[in-house]
């Protein structure tokens, strides 16, 4: 199996039919030289496949460099082909951290305070899908500028909306990729997080805020109401009274108050915010990606079900972890007083 991941798309190609990789896999090739040769051949094939991908996505700029990496169980080869920022109009993407396992997505419409237009949301969704499938990425950080994380849905774009268009076009339905992403997402919020911007931050798993950040649901002043969780996620997090006050007045709360009510988990000086958010992603990335994913799903279940059902779900997930190689490794490493080497299986 070859996994080719681009920053904005991902392919998995089985090589079984190329007579290069006899099923079921790589383990037979114990000799490093043979393995290396095989890796080189696969990398060549990957380059050919890249060419095919270029035909499919002609607008994307592909640098020539191809990074290849065998996963620890030697079952597949990961070929990561970074794409240049030139291919995005409304966001920037970067892979960072010591192990290059934290993806940073920066909303990049500074003149409009990162107002969430359709184009931006489409690009965000594409980047999230790609990072979601990229085995090298352990966590994603979503951030904006120093003045605005995002000042809400693009009011000018929304202006001509009619009721029938919203219903028939299912307006906002495909703006929720953040909430669907299985990998942990950290929102690093500087400046305004208003309306859809606040909702976008709340779709993330953890919110870190710069100490000048401001959160609010001002839709009421426009004669509308939140559409992507402002009345639901906010209420579950900060409670009915505070959520009601914010949604009915449109008043903003500052970072300190957001931390006090549990909307934000840490307030940080603005210039340190991204560094700290990436560090958090790296810390999460030291654990098994597989178990992190299960844990995230278990915590999110708390928001979607009764306590009894949630506890049952958690217990079953806990049982399931004992069938993983990573759980055996984690426990063994503790007993042997050494760091665990997780393989995400
Ligand atoms: N949409 C479009 N343009 C915006 C938006 C926005 N939400 N916010 C700011 N801008 C634009 C301004 O129009 C202005 O552009 P221009 O220079 O061309 O006139 C530029 O950004 C700078 O803005 P300001 O001059 O107003 O900057 P200030 O520093 O004076 O004020 C504020 C900053 C307080 C943030 C102010 O811009 C503001 O109140 N913005 C609107 C906030 C708002 O009402 N947001 C809610 C929008 S509705 C919504 O989000 C519905 C959610 C449902 C979908 C969610 C999907 C995830």
PDB file of C-alpha atoms and ligand atoms in Angstrom, residues 111-113 115-116 121 147 151-156 158 172 175 192 194-197 199-200 203 218-219 222 224-228 252, ligand 1:
ATOM      1  CA  UNK A 111      -8.814  42.850   5.142  1.00  0.00           C
ATOM      2  CA  UNK A 112     -12.184  41.294   5.997  1.00  0.00           C
ATOM      3  CA  UNK A 113     -11.059  40.216   9.507  1.00  0.00           C
ATOM      4  CA  UNK A 115     -14.892  36.748   7.617  1.00  0.00           C
ATOM      5  CA  UNK A 116     -15.953  33.242   6.681  1.00  0.00           C
ATOM      6  CA  UNK A 121     -14.772  27.413   4.240  1.00  0.00           C
ATOM      7  CA  UNK A 147      -6.744  41.206  15.158  1.00  0.00           C
ATOM      8  CA  UNK A 151     -15.293  38.098  12.660  1.00  0.00           C
ATOM      9  CA  UNK A 152     -18.119  35.757  11.659  1.00  0.00           C
ATOM     10  CA  UNK A 153     -19.777  34.585   8.497  1.00  0.00           C
ATOM     11  CA  UNK A 154     -19.214  36.960   5.602  1.00  0.00           C
ATOM     12  CA  UNK A 155     -22.142  39.348   6.072  1.00  0.00           C
ATOM     13  CA  UNK A 156     -21.767  40.804   2.575  1.00  0.00           C
ATOM     14  CA  UNK A 158     -24.847  36.349   3.184  1.00  0.00           C
ATOM     15  CA  UNK A 172     -24.165  26.105   6.292  1.00  0.00           C
ATOM     16  CA  UNK A 175     -19.370  24.354   6.992  1.00  0.00           C
ATOM     17  CA  UNK A 192     -12.245  38.680  17.505  1.00  0.00           C
ATOM     18  CA  UNK A 194     -17.531  36.461  16.627  1.00  0.00           C
ATOM     19  CA  UNK A 195     -20.627  34.732  15.272  1.00  0.00           C
ATOM     20  CA  UNK A 196     -19.443  31.981  12.933  1.00  0.00           C
ATOM     21  CA  UNK A 197     -15.893  32.689  14.184  1.00  0.00           C
ATOM     22  CA  UNK A 199     -18.759  28.807  16.460  1.00  0.00           C
ATOM     23  CA  UNK A 200     -15.734  27.717  14.451  1.00  0.00           C
ATOM     24  CA  UNK A 203     -16.084  23.185  16.892  1.00  0.00           C
ATOM     25  CA  UNK A 218     -23.676  39.109  17.669  1.00  0.00           C
ATOM     26  CA  UNK A 219     -26.050  37.618  15.064  1.00  0.00           C
ATOM     27  CA  UNK A 222     -28.213  41.534  12.301  1.00  0.00           C
ATOM     28  CA  UNK A 224     -30.572  36.549  12.590  1.00  0.00           C
ATOM     29  CA  UNK A 225     -29.447  33.885  15.032  1.00  0.00           C
ATOM     30  CA  UNK A 226     -26.392  31.596  15.202  1.00  0.00           C
ATOM     31  CA  UNK A 227     -26.428  28.782  12.661  1.00  0.00           C
ATOM     32  CA  UNK A 228     -23.509  26.477  13.459  1.00  0.00           C
ATOM     33  CA  UNK A 252     -18.743  40.067  23.742  1.00  0.00           C
TER      34      UNK A 252
HETATM   35  N1  LIG B   1     -18.434  39.888   7.192  1.00  0.00           N
HETATM   36  C1  LIG B   1     -17.952  40.626   6.176  1.00  0.00           C
HETATM   37  N2  LIG B   1     -17.056  41.618   6.346  1.00  0.00           N
HETATM   38  C2  LIG B   1     -16.651  41.870   7.611  1.00  0.00           C
HETATM   39  C3  LIG B   1     -17.124  41.161   8.714  1.00  0.00           C
HETATM   40  C4  LIG B   1     -18.050  40.103   8.478  1.00  0.00           C
HETATM   41  N3  LIG B   1     -18.528  39.327   9.441  1.00  0.00           N
HETATM   42  N4  LIG B   1     -16.549  41.658   9.821  1.00  0.00           N
HETATM   43  C5  LIG B   1     -15.729  42.659   9.423  1.00  0.00           C
HETATM   44  N5  LIG B   1     -15.799  42.787   8.078  1.00  0.00           N
HETATM   45  C6  LIG B   1     -15.081  43.737   7.253  1.00  0.00           C
HETATM   46  C7  LIG B   1     -15.672  45.140   7.358  1.00  0.00           C
HETATM   47  O1  LIG B   1     -16.780  45.272   6.511  1.00  0.00           O
HETATM   48  C8  LIG B   1     -14.503  45.970   6.948  1.00  0.00           C
HETATM   49  O2  LIG B   1     -14.382  45.915   5.538  1.00  0.00           O
HETATM   50  P1  LIG B   1     -14.240  47.292   4.686  1.00  0.00           P
HETATM   51  O3  LIG B   1     -12.929  47.882   5.134  1.00  0.00           O
HETATM   52  O4  LIG B   1     -14.245  46.836   3.265  1.00  0.00           O
HETATM   53  O5  LIG B   1     -15.392  48.152   5.063  1.00  0.00           O
HETATM   54  C9  LIG B   1     -13.298  45.228   7.509  1.00  0.00           C
HETATM   55  O6  LIG B   1     -13.743  43.887   7.718  1.00  0.00           O
HETATM   56  C10 LIG B   1     -12.811  45.781   8.830  1.00  0.00           C
HETATM   57  O7  LIG B   1     -13.911  45.837   9.724  1.00  0.00           O
HETATM   58  P2  LIG B   1     -14.271  47.131  10.603  1.00  0.00           P
HETATM   59  O8  LIG B   1     -13.885  48.377   9.895  1.00  0.00           O
HETATM   60  O9  LIG B   1     -15.696  47.017  11.035  1.00  0.00           O
HETATM   61  O10 LIG B   1     -13.259  46.919  11.835  1.00  0.00           O
HETATM   62  P3  LIG B   1     -13.441  47.428  13.331  1.00  0.00           P
HETATM   63  O11 LIG B   1     -12.137  47.192  14.007  1.00  0.00           O
HETATM   64  O12 LIG B   1     -13.989  48.795  13.345  1.00  0.00           O
HETATM   65  O13 LIG B   1     -14.567  46.463  13.981  1.00  0.00           O
HETATM   66  C11 LIG B   1     -15.646  44.350  14.444  1.00  0.00           C
HETATM   67  C12 LIG B   1     -14.317  45.098  14.171  1.00  0.00           C
HETATM   68  C13 LIG B   1     -16.216  44.744  15.792  1.00  0.00           C
HETATM   69  C14 LIG B   1     -15.307  42.853  14.459  1.00  0.00           C
HETATM   70  C15 LIG B   1     -16.665  44.666  13.317  1.00  0.00           C
HETATM   71  O14 LIG B   1     -16.026  44.481  12.070  1.00  0.00           O
HETATM   72  C16 LIG B   1     -17.896  43.822  13.345  1.00  0.00           C
HETATM   73  O15 LIG B   1     -18.779  44.058  14.144  1.00  0.00           O
HETATM   74  N6  LIG B   1     -17.977  42.810  12.431  1.00  0.00           N
HETATM   75  C17 LIG B   1     -19.171  41.975  12.301  1.00  0.00           C
HETATM   76  C18 LIG B   1     -19.276  40.979  13.420  1.00  0.00           C
HETATM   77  C19 LIG B   1     -20.527  40.135  13.267  1.00  0.00           C
HETATM   78  O16 LIG B   1     -21.630  40.629  13.299  1.00  0.00           O
HETATM   79  N7  LIG B   1     -20.353  38.821  13.081  1.00  0.00           N
HETATM   80  C20 LIG B   1     -21.450  37.875  12.932  1.00  0.00           C
HETATM   81  C21 LIG B   1     -21.725  37.627  11.484  1.00  0.00           C
HETATM   82  S1  LIG B   1     -23.157  36.616  11.240  1.00  0.00           S
HETATM   83  C22 LIG B   1     -22.607  35.034  11.469  1.00  0.00           C
HETATM   84  O17 LIG B   1     -21.497  34.785  11.768  1.00  0.00           O
HETATM   85  C23 LIG B   1     -23.635  33.946  11.250  1.00  0.00           C
HETATM   86  C24 LIG B   1     -23.095  32.639  11.680  1.00  0.00           C
HETATM   87  C25 LIG B   1     -23.630  31.525  10.878  1.00  0.00           C
HETATM   88  C26 LIG B   1     -22.543  30.836  10.030  1.00  0.00           C
HETATM   89  C27 LIG B   1     -21.301  30.421  10.723  1.00  0.00           C
HETATM   90  C28 LIG B   1     -20.438  29.496   9.954  1.00  0.00           C
HETATM   91  C29 LIG B   1     -19.177  28.920  10.646  1.00  0.00           C
END
